[in-house]
N, CA, C and O atoms as a MOPAC input file, in Angstrom:
PM7 MOZYME 1SCF
protein

 N     15.84600 1    12.88700 1    31.88200 1
 C     16.61500 1    13.56700 1    30.85300 1
 C     18.08900 1    13.46600 1    31.24000 1
 O     18.45600 1    13.66000 1    32.39900 1
 N     18.88900 1    13.17200 1    30.29200 1
 C     20.32500 1    13.04600 1    30.54300 1
 C     20.97900 1    14.42300 1    30.55800 1
 O     20.39300 1    15.40900 1    30.11200 1
 N     22.18800 1    14.47200 1    31.07100 1
 C     22.94000 1    15.72700 1    31.09800 1
 C     23.16900 1    16.24900 1    29.69000 1
 O     23.11700 1    17.45700 1    29.45800 1
 N     23.42100 1    15.35100 1    28.75200 1
 C     23.64900 1    15.76000 1    27.36200 1
 C     22.36900 1    16.33700 1    26.75500 1
 O     22.40900 1    17.35400 1    26.06300 1
 N     21.23700 1    15.68600 1    27.01600 1
 C     19.96200 1    16.19700 1    26.50200 1
 C     19.65400 1    17.57000 1    27.10000 1
 O     19.17600 1    18.46700 1    26.40600 1
 N     19.92900 1    17.72000 1    28.37600 1
 C     19.70000 1    19.00700 1    29.02800 1
 C     20.59600 1    20.09100 1    28.42000 1
 O     20.14800 1    21.21300 1    28.18100 1
 N     21.83800 1    19.75500 1    28.17800 1
 C     22.76300 1    20.70600 1    27.55400 1
 C     22.29900 1    21.08800 1    26.15900 1
 O     22.37200 1    22.25800 1    25.78300 1
 N     21.82000 1    20.11500 1    25.38300 1
 C     21.29700 1    20.39800 1    24.04200 1
 C     20.07800 1    21.30700 1    24.11500 1
 O     19.93100 1    22.22600 1    23.30900 1
 N     19.21000 1    21.05000 1    25.07800 1
 C     18.02300 1    21.88600 1    25.25900 1
 C     18.42500 1    23.30500 1    25.63900 1
 O     17.87600 1    24.27400 1    25.11500 1
 N     19.38200 1    23.42300 1    26.54800 1
 C     19.87900 1    24.73300 1    26.96400 1
 C     20.47900 1    25.48300 1    25.77100 1
 O     20.21300 1    26.67000 1    25.57800 1
 N     21.27600 1    24.79600 1    24.98800 1
 C     21.88200 1    25.43200 1    23.81100 1
 C     20.82300 1    25.87600 1    22.81700 1
 O     20.92300 1    26.96100 1    22.24400 1
 N     19.81500 1    25.05100 1    22.60900 1
 C     18.73600 1    25.41800 1    21.68700 1
 C     17.99000 1    26.64700 1    22.20900 1
 O     17.64200 1    27.54400 1    21.44000 1
 N     17.75100 1    26.68200 1    23.50800 1
 C     17.05100 1    27.82400 1    24.09400 1
 C     17.85800 1    29.10900 1    23.92000 1
 O     17.28600 1    30.18100 1    23.72100 1
 N     19.17000 1    29.00400 1    23.99400 1
 C     20.01500 1    30.19300 1    23.86600 1
 C     20.03000 1    30.75800 1    22.45600 1
 O     20.47700 1    31.88700 1    22.25400 1
 N     19.55700 1    30.00800 1    21.48700 1
 C     19.48700 1    30.51900 1    20.11700 1
 C     18.20900 1    31.32800 1    19.88100 1
 O     18.06400 1    31.97700 1    18.84400 1
 N     17.29200 1    31.28900 1    20.83800 1
 C     16.04400 1    32.04400 1    20.71300 1
 C     16.32300 1    33.53200 1    20.84500 1
 O     17.34100 1    33.94100 1    21.40400 1
 N     15.41400 1    34.32300 1    20.32800 1
 C     15.53700 1    35.77900 1    20.48700 1
 C     15.32800 1    36.13000 1    21.96100 1
 O     14.83100 1    35.31300 1    22.73600 1
 N     15.70400 1    37.32800 1    22.33100 1
 C     15.53300 1    37.75700 1    23.71900 1
 C     14.07600 1    37.67800 1    24.17000 1
 O     13.81300 1    37.15000 1    25.25100 1
 N     13.11100 1    38.18400 1    23.38300 1
 C     11.71000 1    38.06400 1    23.81000 1
 C     11.25900 1    36.60000 1    23.94300 1
 O     10.48600 1    36.26200 1    24.84000 1
 N     11.74600 1    35.74500 1    23.05000 1
 C     11.38300 1    34.32900 1    23.13400 1
 C     11.98400 1    33.68800 1    24.37900 1
 O     11.32500 1    32.89100 1    25.04600 1
 N     13.23600 1    34.03400 1    24.69700 1
 C     13.85700 1    33.49900 1    25.91000 1
 C     13.14300 1    34.00400 1    27.15700 1
 O     12.97700 1    33.26300 1    28.12600 1
 N     12.72100 1    35.26600 1    27.13000 1
 C     12.00200 1    35.83100 1    28.27300 1
 C     10.67600 1    35.10400 1    28.48500 1
 O     10.31000 1    34.78400 1    29.61600 1
 N      9.96500 1    34.84600 1    27.39700 1
 C      8.68700 1    34.13100 1    27.49900 1
 C      8.90900 1    32.71600 1    28.02000 1
 O      8.14400 1    32.23400 1    28.85600 1
 N      9.95000 1    32.05000 1    27.53100 1
 C     10.26600 1    30.69600 1    27.99000 1
 C     10.63800 1    30.70800 1    29.46500 1
 O     10.18000 1    29.85900 1    30.23000 1
 N     11.46300 1    31.66400 1    29.86600 1
 C     11.86400 1    31.75700 1    31.26700 1
 C     10.65900 1    31.99400 1    32.16700 1
 O     10.55000 1    31.39700 1    33.23800 1
 N      9.75500 1    32.86500 1    31.73000 1
 C      8.54300 1    33.14000 1    32.50400 1
 C      7.72900 1    31.86300 1    32.67400 1
 O      7.25800 1    31.56800 1    33.77200 1
 N      7.56300 1    31.11100 1    31.60200 1
 C      6.80300 1    29.86200 1    31.66900 1
 C      7.47700 1    28.84400 1    32.57600 1
 O      6.80400 1    28.15100 1    33.33900 1
 N      8.79600 1    28.74900 1    32.50100 1
 C      9.51600 1    27.78900 1    33.33900 1
 C      9.40800 1    28.15600 1    34.81700 1
 O      9.16400 1    27.28700 1    35.65400 1
 N      9.58600 1    29.43000 1    35.14000 1
 C      9.47400 1    29.85800 1    36.53200 1
 C      8.05000 1    29.64600 1    37.03600 1
 O      7.85400 1    29.18900 1    38.16200 1
 N      7.06200 1    29.97100 1    36.21700 1
 C      5.66300 1    29.77300 1    36.61300 1
 C      5.37900 1    28.30100 1    36.88300 1
 O      4.57200 1    27.97400 1    37.75300 1
 N      6.03200 1    27.41800 1    36.14400 1
 C      5.79400 1    25.98500 1    36.34900 1
 C      6.35000 1    25.51000 1    37.68300 1
 O      5.94200 1    24.45800 1    38.17700 1
 N      7.26400 1    26.25500 1    38.27100 1
 C      7.83300 1    25.89400 1    39.57000 1
 C      6.97300 1    26.38400 1    40.72700 1
 O      7.05100 1    25.85700 1    41.83600 1
 N      6.16400 1    27.38300 1    40.46400 1
 C      5.36200 1    27.98800 1    41.52300 1
 C      4.17700 1    27.14300 1    41.94500 1
 O      3.67700 1    27.29900 1    43.05900 1
 N      3.72300 1    26.26500 1    41.09600 1
 C      2.54900 1    25.47200 1    41.41800 1
 C      1.28100 1    26.27100 1    41.19400 1
 O      1.33300 1    27.42200 1    40.76000 1
 N      0.15200 1    25.66700 1    41.48700 1
 C     -1.12000 1    26.34900 1    41.25700 1
 C     -1.30100 1    27.54500 1    42.19500 1
 O     -0.80300 1    27.55500 1    43.32100 1
 N     -2.01800 1    28.54200 1    41.70500 1
 C     -2.28400 1    29.73100 1    42.50600 1
 C     -3.18300 1    29.37300 1    43.68100 1
 O     -4.11500 1    28.57900 1    43.54600 1
 N     -2.90000 1    29.95700 1    44.81700 1
 C     -3.69100 1    29.74300 1    46.02200 1
 C     -4.64100 1    30.92500 1    46.17400 1
 O     -4.20700 1    32.04000 1    46.46600 1
 N     -5.93000 1    30.68600 1    45.97900 1
 C     -6.90300 1    31.78100 1    46.02500 1
 C     -6.95300 1    32.44800 1    47.38200 1
 O     -7.21500 1    33.64800 1    47.46800 1
 N     -6.70600 1    31.68900 1    48.45700 1
 C     -6.70600 1    32.28700 1    49.78400 1
 C     -5.61100 1    33.34100 1    49.90300 1
 O     -5.80700 1    34.38000 1    50.53300 1
 N     -4.46300 1    33.07200 1    49.29800 1
 C     -3.36200 1    34.02200 1    49.33800 1
 C     -3.73300 1    35.27300 1    48.54700 1
 O     -3.49500 1    36.38900 1    49.00900 1
 N     -4.30200 1    35.10000 1    47.38300 1
 C     -4.70600 1    36.24800 1    46.56700 1
 C     -5.72200 1    37.10800 1    47.31400 1
 O     -5.63300 1    38.33600 1    47.29600 1
 N     -6.68200 1    36.46900 1    47.96300 1
 C     -7.68300 1    37.21400 1    48.73400 1
 C     -7.04200 1    37.93500 1    49.91500 1
 O     -7.40500 1    39.07100 1    50.22200 1
 N     -6.09600 1    37.28500 1    50.57500 1
 C     -5.40600 1    37.91200 1    51.70200 1
 C     -4.63400 1    39.14400 1    51.24200 1
 O     -4.63800 1    40.17200 1    51.91900 1
 N     -3.96600 1    39.04200 1    50.08100 1
 C     -3.25100 1    40.19300 1    49.54700 1
 C     -4.21200 1    41.31600 1    49.18100 1
 O     -3.90800 1    42.48700 1    49.40700 1
 N     -5.36800 1    40.97500 1    48.61900 1
 C     -6.36200 1    41.99800 1    48.29000 1
 C     -6.80100 1    42.74500 1    49.54900 1
 O     -6.90600 1    43.97100 1    49.54200 1
 N     -7.05700 1    42.00400 1    50.62800 1
 C     -7.45500 1    42.63300 1    51.89400 1
 C     -6.34300 1    43.53000 1    52.43300 1
 O     -6.59900 1    44.63800 1    52.90500 1
 N     -5.10300 1    43.03500 1    52.35800 1
 C     -3.96100 1    43.81600 1    52.86000 1
 C     -3.77000 1    45.08700 1    52.05000 1
 O     -3.50100 1    46.14600 1    52.61800 1
 N     -3.90300 1    45.00300 1    50.75000 1
 C     -3.76200 1    46.18700 1    49.90100 1
 C     -4.84400 1    47.20700 1    50.24200 1
 O     -4.56100 1    48.39900 1    50.35800 1
 N     -6.06600 1    46.74700 1    50.40000 1
 C     -7.16100 1    47.66000 1    50.75400 1
 C     -6.91800 1    48.30400 1    52.11900 1
 O     -7.17400 1    49.49400 1    52.30100 1
 N     -6.42300 1    47.51500 1    53.07800 1
 C     -6.12900 1    48.04500 1    54.41400 1
 C     -5.07200 1    49.14600 1    54.32500 1
 O     -5.20500 1    50.19200 1    54.95900 1
 N     -4.03500 1    48.90700 1    53.54400 1
 C     -2.97400 1    49.90200 1    53.41300 1
 C     -3.46000 1    51.15800 1    52.70300 1
 O     -3.06900 1    52.26600 1    53.06900 1
 N     -4.30000 1    51.00000 1    51.70200 1
 C     -4.86600 1    52.17000 1    51.01800 1
 C     -5.70600 1    52.98900 1    51.98500 1
 O     -5.63000 1    54.21800 1    51.98500 1
 N     -6.51400 1    52.31400 1    52.82000 1
 C     -7.31800 1    53.03800 1    53.82000 1
 C     -6.41700 1    53.80700 1    54.78800 1
 O     -6.72700 1    54.94000 1    55.15700 1
 N     -5.30200 1    53.19300 1    55.20100 1
 C     -4.38400 1    53.87800 1    56.10600 1
 C     -3.77300 1    55.11500 1    55.44200 1
 O     -3.61300 1    56.15100 1    56.08700 1
 N     -3.44200 1    55.01000 1    54.18600 1
 C     -2.88600 1    56.15700 1    53.46400 1
 C     -3.93900 1    57.24700 1    53.32800 1
 O     -3.66800 1    58.41700 1    53.59900 1
 N     -5.14800 1    56.85800 1    52.90400 1
 C     -6.21600 1    57.83300 1    52.70100 1
 C     -6.60800 1    58.54400 1    53.99100 1
 O     -6.96100 1    59.72400 1    53.97100 1
 N     -6.54600 1    57.82400 1    55.11900 1
 C     -6.94600 1    58.41300 1    56.39800 1
 C     -5.82300 1    59.22000 1    57.04500 1
 O     -6.05500 1    59.93200 1    58.02200 1
 N     -4.61600 1    59.11400 1    56.51000 1
 C     -3.48000 1    59.81000 1    57.09400 1
 C     -2.82000 1    59.03400 1    58.21400 1
 O     -1.86600 1    59.51300 1    58.82600 1
 N     -3.32200 1    57.83500 1    58.48900 1
 C     -2.76500 1    56.99800 1    59.55900 1
 C     -1.36100 1    56.50000 1    59.22100 1
 O     -0.51600 1    56.36300 1    60.10600 1
 N     -1.11800 1    56.23200 1    57.95300 1
 C      0.18100 1    55.70300 1    57.52800 1
 C      1.15500 1    56.85200 1    57.30600 1
 O      0.78800 1    57.90300 1    56.78000 1
 N      2.40000 1    56.63500 1    57.71500 1
 C      3.44600 1    57.61300 1    57.47000 1
 C      4.13300 1    57.24800 1    56.16400 1
 O      4.77300 1    56.20200 1    56.06200 1
 N      4.00000 1    58.11400 1    55.16900 1
 C      4.63700 1    57.86800 1    53.88300 1
 C      6.03600 1    58.46100 1    53.89400 1
 O      6.23500 1    59.59600 1    54.32500 1
 N      6.98900 1    57.69800 1    53.42500 1
 C      8.37300 1    58.12800 1    53.43700 1
 C      8.90200 1    58.26700 1    52.02000 1
 O      8.51600 1    57.52000 1    51.12100 1
 N      9.78100 1    59.22400 1    51.84000 1
 C     10.47000 1    59.41000 1    50.58200 1
 C     11.44400 1    58.24800 1    50.39500 1
 O     12.06700 1    57.79700 1    51.35700 1
 N     11.57400 1    57.77100 1    49.17500 1
 C     12.46100 1    56.63300 1    48.90400 1
 C     13.88700 1    56.92300 1    49.34400 1
 O     14.55800 1    56.03600 1    49.87200 1
 N     14.36200 1    58.14100 1    49.14000 1
 C     15.72700 1    58.49500 1    49.56100 1
 C     15.87500 1    58.37000 1    51.07200 1
 O     16.90700 1    57.91700 1    51.56700 1
 N     14.84400 1    58.77200 1    51.79700 1
 C     14.89500 1    58.67200 1    53.25400 1
 C     14.93300 1    57.21200 1    53.70200 1
 O     15.66500 1    56.86000 1    54.62700 1
 N     14.15400 1    56.38100 1    53.05400 1
 C     14.13600 1    54.95900 1    53.39500 1
 C     15.50400 1    54.33200 1    53.13600 1
 O     16.02600 1    53.60400 1    53.97900 1
 N     16.07800 1    54.61300 1    51.97900 1
 C     17.39600 1    54.06500 1    51.64900 1
 C     18.45500 1    54.57700 1    52.61000 1
 O     19.35200 1    53.82800 1    52.99700 1
 N     18.36300 1    55.84000 1    52.99800 1
 C     19.31600 1    56.41100 1    53.93900 1
 C     19.21400 1    55.70900 1    55.29500 1
 O     20.23000 1    55.36900 1    55.90200 1
 N     17.99200 1    55.49600 1    55.76200 1
 C     17.79900 1    54.78000 1    57.03400 1
 C     18.36400 1    53.36400 1    56.95700 1
 O     19.01600 1    52.89300 1    57.88900 1
 N     18.10600 1    52.69500 1    55.84100 1
 C     18.59400 1    51.32000 1    55.67700 1
 C     20.12200 1    51.29600 1    55.68700 1
 O     20.73000 1    50.43100 1    56.31700 1
 N     20.73000 1    52.23600 1    54.99600 1
 C     22.20000 1    52.29700 1    54.96600 1
 C     22.75600 1    52.55100 1    56.36500 1
 O     23.74600 1    51.94100 1    56.77000 1
 N     22.11000 1    53.45500 1    57.09700 1
 C     22.55200 1    53.75500 1    58.46300 1
 C     22.46600 1    52.52700 1    59.35000 1
 O     23.36400 1    52.27700 1    60.15300 1
 N     21.40000 1    51.76100 1    59.21500 1
 C     21.24100 1    50.54300 1    60.02100 1
 C     22.28800 1    49.49300 1    59.66600 1
 O     22.80700 1    48.80000 1    60.54100 1
 N     22.59100 1    49.38200 1    58.37800 1
 C     23.58600 1    48.40700 1    57.94300 1
 C     24.96700 1    48.77300 1    58.47900 1
 O     25.72500 1    47.90600 1    58.91300 1
 N     25.28200 1    50.06000 1    58.44400 1
 C     26.58700 1    50.51800 1    58.91500 1
 C     26.72000 1    50.34200 1    60.42400 1
 O     27.82400 1    50.17800 1    60.94500 1
 N     25.58400 1    50.37900 1    61.12200 1
 C     25.58700 1    50.17900 1    62.57400 1
 C     25.84000 1    51.42900 1    63.25500 1
 O     25.88100 1    51.46500 1    64.48500 1

C-alpha cells in the first residue's frame, strides 16, 4: 500500500462514527496480537483461582487503592 493509499484509508476511517471507529480500532489491534495461546489462558485461569484462594483464606493482604497509590508516590519521590 502506498503512503497516499494509506492516507486515504485513514481519512475515510476518520469519517466513521465514534462507535464505528472504536470497532475498527479493536479489530485492527486484535489483528496484531496473533492467535490466542490456550496455554496462556489456562495459566491465567490458574493464577486467578490461586489469588482468589489466597483472598478467601486471609493469606493475601488486601490494600486500599489510596494506600497503594500513596506507597507508589512515596517510592517515586525516593
